[in-house]
Structure formats: structure tokens, C-alpha cells
mmCIF file of C-alpha atoms in Angstrom:
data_model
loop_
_atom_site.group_PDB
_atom_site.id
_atom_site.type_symbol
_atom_site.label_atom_id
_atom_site.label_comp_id
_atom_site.label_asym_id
_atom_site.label_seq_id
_atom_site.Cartn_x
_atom_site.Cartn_y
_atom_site.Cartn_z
ATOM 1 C CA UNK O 88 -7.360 89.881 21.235
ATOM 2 C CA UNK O 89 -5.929 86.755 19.733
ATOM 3 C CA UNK O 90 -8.360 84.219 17.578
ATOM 4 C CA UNK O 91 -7.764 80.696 19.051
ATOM 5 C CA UNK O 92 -7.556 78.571 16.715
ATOM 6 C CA UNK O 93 -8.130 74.421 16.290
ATOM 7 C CA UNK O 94 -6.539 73.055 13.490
ATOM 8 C CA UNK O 95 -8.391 69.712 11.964
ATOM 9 C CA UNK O 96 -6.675 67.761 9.486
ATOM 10 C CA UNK O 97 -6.233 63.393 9.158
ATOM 11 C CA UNK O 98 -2.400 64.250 7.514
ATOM 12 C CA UNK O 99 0.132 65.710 9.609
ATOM 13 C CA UNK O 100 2.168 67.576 7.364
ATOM 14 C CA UNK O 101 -1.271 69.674 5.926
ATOM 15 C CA UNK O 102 -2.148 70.475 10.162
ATOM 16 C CA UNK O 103 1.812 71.708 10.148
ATOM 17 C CA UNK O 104 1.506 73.551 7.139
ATOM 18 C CA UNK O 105 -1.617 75.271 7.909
ATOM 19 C CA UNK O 106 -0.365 75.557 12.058
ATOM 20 C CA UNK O 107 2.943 77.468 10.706
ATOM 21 C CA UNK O 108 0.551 80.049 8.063
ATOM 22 C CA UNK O 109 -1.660 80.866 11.213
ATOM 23 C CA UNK O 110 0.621 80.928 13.828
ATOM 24 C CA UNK O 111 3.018 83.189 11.816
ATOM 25 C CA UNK O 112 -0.085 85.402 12.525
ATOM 26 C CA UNK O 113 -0.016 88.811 15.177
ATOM 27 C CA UNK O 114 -3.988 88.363 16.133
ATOM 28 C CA UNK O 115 -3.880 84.454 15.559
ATOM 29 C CA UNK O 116 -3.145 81.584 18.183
ATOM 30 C CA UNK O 117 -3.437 77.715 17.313
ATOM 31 C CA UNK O 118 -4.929 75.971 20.186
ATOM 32 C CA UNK O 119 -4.396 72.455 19.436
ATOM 33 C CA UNK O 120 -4.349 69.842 16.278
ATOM 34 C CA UNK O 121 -6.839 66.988 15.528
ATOM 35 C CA UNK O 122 -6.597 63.974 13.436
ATOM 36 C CA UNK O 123 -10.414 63.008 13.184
ATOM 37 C CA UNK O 124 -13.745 63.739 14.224
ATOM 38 C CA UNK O 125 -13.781 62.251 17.620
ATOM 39 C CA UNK O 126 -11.153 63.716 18.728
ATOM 40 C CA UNK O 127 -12.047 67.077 17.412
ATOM 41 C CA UNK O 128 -15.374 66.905 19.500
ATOM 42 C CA UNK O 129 -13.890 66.003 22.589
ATOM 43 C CA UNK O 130 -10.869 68.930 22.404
ATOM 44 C CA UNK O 131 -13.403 71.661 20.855
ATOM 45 C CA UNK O 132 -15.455 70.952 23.687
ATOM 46 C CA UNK O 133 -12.207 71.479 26.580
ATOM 47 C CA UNK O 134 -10.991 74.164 24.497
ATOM 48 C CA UNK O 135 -13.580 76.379 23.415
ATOM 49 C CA UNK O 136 -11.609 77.496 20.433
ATOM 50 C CA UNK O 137 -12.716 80.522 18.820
ATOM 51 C CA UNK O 138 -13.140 78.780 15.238
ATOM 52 C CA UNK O 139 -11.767 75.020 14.108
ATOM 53 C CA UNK O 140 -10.826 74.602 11.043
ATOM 54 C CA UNK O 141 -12.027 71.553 9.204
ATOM 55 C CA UNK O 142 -11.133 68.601 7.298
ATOM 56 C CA UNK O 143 -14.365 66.665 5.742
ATOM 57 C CA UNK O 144 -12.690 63.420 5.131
ATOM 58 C CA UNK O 145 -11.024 61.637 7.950
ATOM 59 C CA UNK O 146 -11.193 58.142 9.097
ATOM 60 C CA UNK O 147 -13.664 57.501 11.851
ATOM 61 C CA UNK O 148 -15.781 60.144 12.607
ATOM 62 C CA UNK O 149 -16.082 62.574 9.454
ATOM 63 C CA UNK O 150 -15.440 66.218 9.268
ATOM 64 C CA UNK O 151 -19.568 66.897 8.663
ATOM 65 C CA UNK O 152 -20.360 64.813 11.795
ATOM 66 C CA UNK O 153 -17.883 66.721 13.888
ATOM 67 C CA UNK O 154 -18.983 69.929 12.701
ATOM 68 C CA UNK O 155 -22.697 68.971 13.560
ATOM 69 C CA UNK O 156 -21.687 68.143 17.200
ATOM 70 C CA UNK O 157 -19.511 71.336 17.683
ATOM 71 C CA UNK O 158 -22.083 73.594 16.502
ATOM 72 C CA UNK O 159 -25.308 71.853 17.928
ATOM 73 C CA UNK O 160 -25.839 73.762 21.175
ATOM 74 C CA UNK O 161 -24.923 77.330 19.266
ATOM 75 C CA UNK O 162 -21.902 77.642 21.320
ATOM 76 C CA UNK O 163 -19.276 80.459 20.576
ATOM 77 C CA UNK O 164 -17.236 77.801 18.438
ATOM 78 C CA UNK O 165 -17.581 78.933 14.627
ATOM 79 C CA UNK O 166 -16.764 75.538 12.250
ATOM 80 C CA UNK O 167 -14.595 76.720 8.799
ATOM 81 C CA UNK O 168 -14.208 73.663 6.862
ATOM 82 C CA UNK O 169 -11.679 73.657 4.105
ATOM 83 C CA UNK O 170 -11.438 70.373 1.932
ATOM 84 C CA UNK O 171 -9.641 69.512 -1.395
ATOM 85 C CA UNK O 172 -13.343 68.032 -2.549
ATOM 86 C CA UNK O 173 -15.748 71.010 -3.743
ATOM 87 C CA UNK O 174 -18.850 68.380 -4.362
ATOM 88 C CA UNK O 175 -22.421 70.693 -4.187
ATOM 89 C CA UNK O 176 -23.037 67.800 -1.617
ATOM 90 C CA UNK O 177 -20.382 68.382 0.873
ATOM 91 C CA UNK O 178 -21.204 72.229 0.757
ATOM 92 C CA UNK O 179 -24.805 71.778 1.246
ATOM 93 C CA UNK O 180 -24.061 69.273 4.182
ATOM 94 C CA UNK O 181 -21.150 71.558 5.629
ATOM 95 C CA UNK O 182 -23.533 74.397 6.190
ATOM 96 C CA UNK O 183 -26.321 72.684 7.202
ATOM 97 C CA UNK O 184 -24.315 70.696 9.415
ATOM 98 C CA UNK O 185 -23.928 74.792 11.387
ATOM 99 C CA UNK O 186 -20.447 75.674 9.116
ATOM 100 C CA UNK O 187 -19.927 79.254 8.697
ATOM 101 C CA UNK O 188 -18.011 78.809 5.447
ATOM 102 C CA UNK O 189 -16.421 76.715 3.320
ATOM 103 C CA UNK O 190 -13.528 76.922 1.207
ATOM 104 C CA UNK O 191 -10.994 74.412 -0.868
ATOM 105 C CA UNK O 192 -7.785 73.638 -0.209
ATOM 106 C CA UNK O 193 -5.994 75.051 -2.830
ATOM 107 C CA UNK O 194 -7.116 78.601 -1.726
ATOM 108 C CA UNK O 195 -4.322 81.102 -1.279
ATOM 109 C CA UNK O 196 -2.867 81.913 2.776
ATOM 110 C CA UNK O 197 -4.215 85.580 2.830
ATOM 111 C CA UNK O 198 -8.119 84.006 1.299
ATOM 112 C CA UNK O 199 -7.934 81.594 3.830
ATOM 113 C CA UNK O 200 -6.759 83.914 6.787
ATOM 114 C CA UNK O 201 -9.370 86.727 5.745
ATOM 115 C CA UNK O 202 -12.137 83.994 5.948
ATOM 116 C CA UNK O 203 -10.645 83.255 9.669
ATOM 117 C CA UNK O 204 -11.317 86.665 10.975
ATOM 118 C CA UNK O 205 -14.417 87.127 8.899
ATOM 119 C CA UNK O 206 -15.907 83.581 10.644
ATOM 120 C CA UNK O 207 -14.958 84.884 13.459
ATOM 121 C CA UNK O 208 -16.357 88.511 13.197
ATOM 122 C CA UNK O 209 -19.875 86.746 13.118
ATOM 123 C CA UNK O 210 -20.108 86.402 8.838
ATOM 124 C CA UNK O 211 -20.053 83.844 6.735
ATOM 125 C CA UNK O 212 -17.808 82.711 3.355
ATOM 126 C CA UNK O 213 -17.828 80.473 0.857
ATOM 127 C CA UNK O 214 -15.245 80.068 -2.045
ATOM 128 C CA UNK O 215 -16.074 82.062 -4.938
ATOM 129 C CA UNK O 216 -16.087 78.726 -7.118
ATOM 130 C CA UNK O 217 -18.404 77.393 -4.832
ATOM 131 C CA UNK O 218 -21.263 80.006 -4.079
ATOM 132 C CA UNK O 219 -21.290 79.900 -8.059
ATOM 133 C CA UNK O 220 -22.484 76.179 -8.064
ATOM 134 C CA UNK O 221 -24.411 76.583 -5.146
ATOM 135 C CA UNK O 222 -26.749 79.741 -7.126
ATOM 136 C CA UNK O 223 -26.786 77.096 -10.052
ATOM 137 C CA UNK O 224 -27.946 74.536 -8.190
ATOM 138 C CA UNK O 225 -31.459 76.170 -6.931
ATOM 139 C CA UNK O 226 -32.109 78.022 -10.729
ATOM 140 C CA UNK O 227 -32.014 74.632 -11.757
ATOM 141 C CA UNK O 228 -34.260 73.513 -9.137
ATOM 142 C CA UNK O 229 -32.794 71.739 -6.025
ATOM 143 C CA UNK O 230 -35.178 70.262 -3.929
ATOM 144 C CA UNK O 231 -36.513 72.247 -0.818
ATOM 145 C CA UNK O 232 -36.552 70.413 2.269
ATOM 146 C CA UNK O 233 -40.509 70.597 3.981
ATOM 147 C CA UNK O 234 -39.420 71.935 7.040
ATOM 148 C CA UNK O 235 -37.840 75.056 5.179
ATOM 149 C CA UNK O 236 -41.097 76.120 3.379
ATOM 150 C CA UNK O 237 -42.900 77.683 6.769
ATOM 151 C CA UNK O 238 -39.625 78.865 7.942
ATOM 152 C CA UNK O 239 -40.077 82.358 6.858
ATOM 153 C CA UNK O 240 -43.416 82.775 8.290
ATOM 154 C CA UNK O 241 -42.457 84.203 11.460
ATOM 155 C CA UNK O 242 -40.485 87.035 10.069
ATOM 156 C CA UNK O 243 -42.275 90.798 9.502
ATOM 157 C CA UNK O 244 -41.868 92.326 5.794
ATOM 158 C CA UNK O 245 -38.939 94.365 6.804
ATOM 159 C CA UNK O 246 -37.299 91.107 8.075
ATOM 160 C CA UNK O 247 -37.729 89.576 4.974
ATOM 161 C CA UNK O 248 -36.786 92.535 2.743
ATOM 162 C CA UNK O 249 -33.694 92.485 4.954
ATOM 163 C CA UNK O 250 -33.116 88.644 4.642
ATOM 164 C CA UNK O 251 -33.323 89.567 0.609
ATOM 165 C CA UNK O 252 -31.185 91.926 0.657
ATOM 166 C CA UNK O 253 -28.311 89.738 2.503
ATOM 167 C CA UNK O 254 -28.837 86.936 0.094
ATOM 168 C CA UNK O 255 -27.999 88.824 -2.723
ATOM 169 C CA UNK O 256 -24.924 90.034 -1.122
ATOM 170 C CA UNK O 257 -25.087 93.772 -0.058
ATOM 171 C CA UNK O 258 -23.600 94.778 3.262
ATOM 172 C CA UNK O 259 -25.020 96.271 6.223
ATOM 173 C CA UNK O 260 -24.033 99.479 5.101
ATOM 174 C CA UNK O 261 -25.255 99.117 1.456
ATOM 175 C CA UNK O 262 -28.220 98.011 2.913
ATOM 176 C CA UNK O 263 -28.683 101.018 5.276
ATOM 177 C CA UNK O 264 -28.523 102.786 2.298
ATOM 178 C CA UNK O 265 -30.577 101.078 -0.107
ATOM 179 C CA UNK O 266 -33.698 101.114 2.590
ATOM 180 C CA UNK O 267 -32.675 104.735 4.191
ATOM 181 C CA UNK O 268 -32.342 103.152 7.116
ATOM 182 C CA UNK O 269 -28.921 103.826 9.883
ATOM 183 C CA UNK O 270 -26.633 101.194 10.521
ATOM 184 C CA UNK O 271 -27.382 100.358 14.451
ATOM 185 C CA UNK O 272 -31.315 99.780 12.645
ATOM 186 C CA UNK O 273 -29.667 97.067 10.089
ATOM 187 C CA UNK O 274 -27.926 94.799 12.613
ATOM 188 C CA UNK O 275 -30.624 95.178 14.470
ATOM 189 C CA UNK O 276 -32.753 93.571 12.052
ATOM 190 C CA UNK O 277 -30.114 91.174 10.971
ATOM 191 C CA UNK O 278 -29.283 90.291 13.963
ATOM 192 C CA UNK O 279 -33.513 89.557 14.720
ATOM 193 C CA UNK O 280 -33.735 87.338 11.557
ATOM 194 C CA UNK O 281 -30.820 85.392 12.698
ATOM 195 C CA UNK O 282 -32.411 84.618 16.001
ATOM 196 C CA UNK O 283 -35.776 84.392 14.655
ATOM 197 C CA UNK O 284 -34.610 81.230 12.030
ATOM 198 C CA UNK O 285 -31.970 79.831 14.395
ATOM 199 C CA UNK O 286 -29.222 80.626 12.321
ATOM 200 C CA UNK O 287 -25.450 81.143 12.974
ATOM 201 C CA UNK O 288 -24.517 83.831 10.347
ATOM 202 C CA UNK O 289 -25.622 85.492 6.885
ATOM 203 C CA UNK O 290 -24.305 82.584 4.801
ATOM 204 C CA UNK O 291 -26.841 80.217 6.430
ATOM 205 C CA UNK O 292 -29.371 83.102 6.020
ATOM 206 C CA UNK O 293 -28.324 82.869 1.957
ATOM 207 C CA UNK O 294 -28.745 79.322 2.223
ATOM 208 C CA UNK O 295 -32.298 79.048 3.509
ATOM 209 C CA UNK O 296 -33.618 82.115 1.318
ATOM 210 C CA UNK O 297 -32.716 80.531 -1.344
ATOM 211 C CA UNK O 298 -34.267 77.055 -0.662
ATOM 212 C CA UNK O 299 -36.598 78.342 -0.204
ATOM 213 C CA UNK O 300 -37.285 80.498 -2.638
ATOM 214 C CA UNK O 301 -37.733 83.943 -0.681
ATOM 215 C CA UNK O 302 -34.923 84.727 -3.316
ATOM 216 C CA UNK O 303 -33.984 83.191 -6.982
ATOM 217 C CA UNK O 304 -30.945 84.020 -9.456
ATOM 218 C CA UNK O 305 -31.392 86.219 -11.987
ATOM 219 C CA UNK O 306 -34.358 85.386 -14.895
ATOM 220 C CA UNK O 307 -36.373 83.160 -12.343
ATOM 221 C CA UNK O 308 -38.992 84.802 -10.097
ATOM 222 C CA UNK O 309 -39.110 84.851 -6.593
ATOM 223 C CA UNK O 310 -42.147 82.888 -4.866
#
């Protein structure tokens, strides 16, 4: 089945370019083009595209904004926002704004078209460059926002060796196998944490373990 597309993007010639690398595509379809937030909302919203890709900085409305009001009611509508500016602040806001990933502009077609279907397949990405900074940011102590600190508290210890275990990276298979445990067990579990926190895939599950510090890089100690 095709992945609809919705491409988002203030300059025309960057919507063409990336319309022609998706469209060129067998299992991709673009849906329509936007030149700003607004008008992303209101054609996301009589579309249902299966994933929009998104600019951050437009006139009006801002990419951020629009990916807030897309995502809000936890529609089938996955946000992939793709920017030339790779501030820790934009990636923060992107995902906690309900992105499932975020990459830069200068990534190559077949990174950017692998992130598509894996958005789409219910995961999450980030750029490589990015999830770097991101990891730096908390071992150098980034504040924790309050409502995060009793997040976890509904979750049973194999939840939240599970939740560990996706932050640092593993798969659900390399999971399975770390814990003994079969695969339909994992998602299971994944898929429970996930409701349980109100989040939209593993990358926001990354996100929140490490603010708040269920998980820290490697020399500082978990709390």
C-alpha cells in the first residue's frame, strides 16, 4: 500500500525537489504541498496523509506550531520535520511538539526516504548528528520539566526495564533476547509503555527516559 505523503516547505523549488525524490518512489504517493503552517493544518486535517513532512521555519504559522496541531488528538498523521537549522532547541520542541523524527536538510534521498517508511512503520528517527547533541545535552544536565518526574510511576519494573532498554537503542528483537523473552511479549510491552505515557513512538519514549533520568549516558548513574 502506498504512503501518502504531504510535503511542507515555505520555498517552492525545495517542495518540487523533495515532491520529484518521493514521487519517483513505487510505495510512495505525495498528497499535496504546503507553504506554511496554516495551511498545513487545514489540508492535513482533509487529507489524512499518512506522514507530512516538515519545514520549521515558515512565515505565519511555524513548522513546531503546525506539528503540535496535527499531532494533538493522536491521529494516524505521523509529523517528520526536516530543517536546514539543527539547534538542540528546535529538536527538543519538534518532538515534544508529537514529531516522530527529525532530520536536516542536507541528509542524503535514500536517509531521508528510509526515515519515511520507518515514521510510518510506527518508529521514530533522528539524524545521527543530532541524537549525539541531544545525549550531550542531559549528561550535562538539561533541565527536567516537573511534570516528567512522576511520569514513570505508573509503569511495572518490566515496563521500565523495557523503556531502558529502547532508550539505549536495542530492537525488539535484541531485546527479546537480552530478557529471554519472544517477540509478540516485547511489542506487547512496548506497545503498553507507549499507551501508558501517551506517547507516539520509541523516540519520544528516548526522550522522556532520558529527562528524566530513568536512563543517563555512559559514566553518569541512572536515578
Amino acid at each position: 500500500m502506498s504512503i501518502r505523503v504531504m510535503v511542507v516547505d515555505d520555498q517552492a523549488i525545495v517542495r518540487a525537489g523533495f515532491a520529484a525524490i518521493l514521487s519517483a518512489e513505487a510505495d510512495m504517493t505525495v498528497v499535496g504541498e504546503a507553504a506554511d503552517g496554516d495551511a498545513a493544518v487545514a489540508m492535513a486535517a482533509e487529507l489524512r496523509p499518512d506522514l507530512v513532512l516538515m519545514d520549521i521555519r515558515m512565515p505565519g504559522m511555524d513548522g513546531l506550531t503546525a506539528t503540535r496541531l496535527i499531532t494533538r488528538n493522536g491521529g494516524r498523521t505521523k509529523v517528520l520535520v526536516l530543517t536546514t537549522f539543527d539547534l538542540d532547541a528546535y529538536v527538543y520542541e519538534a518532538l515534544r511538539a508529537g514529531s516522530s523524527g527529525f532530520l536536516l536538510k542536507d541528509s542524503e534521498p535514500d536517509a531521508l526516504l528510509t526515515a519515511i517508511r520507518v515514521v510510518v512503520s510506527g518508529d521514530g528517527v533522528l539524524a545521527p548528528a543530532v541524537t549525539g547533541r541531544l545525549i550531550a545535552a542531559f549528561a550535562h544536565g538539561a533541565p527536567v520539566a516537573p511534570e516528567i518526574s512522576g511520569a514513570l510511576n505508573g509503569l511495572t519494573h518490566r515496563e521500565r526495564e523495557i523503556m531502558t532498554l529502547v532508550a539505549t537503542g536495542l530492537s525488539n528483537t535484541e531485546i527479546g533476547d537480552r530478557l529471554g523473552l519472544a517477540m509478540g511479549t516485547v511489542k506487547a510491552h512496548v506497545s503498553a509503555v507507549l499507551n501508558k505515557l501517551g506517547l507516539r513512538d520509541r523516540v519520544q519514549a528516548t526522550i522522556l527516559a532520558y529527562e528524566s533520568g530513568l536512563i543517563r549516558p555512559v559514566g553518569m548513574s541512572a536515578r
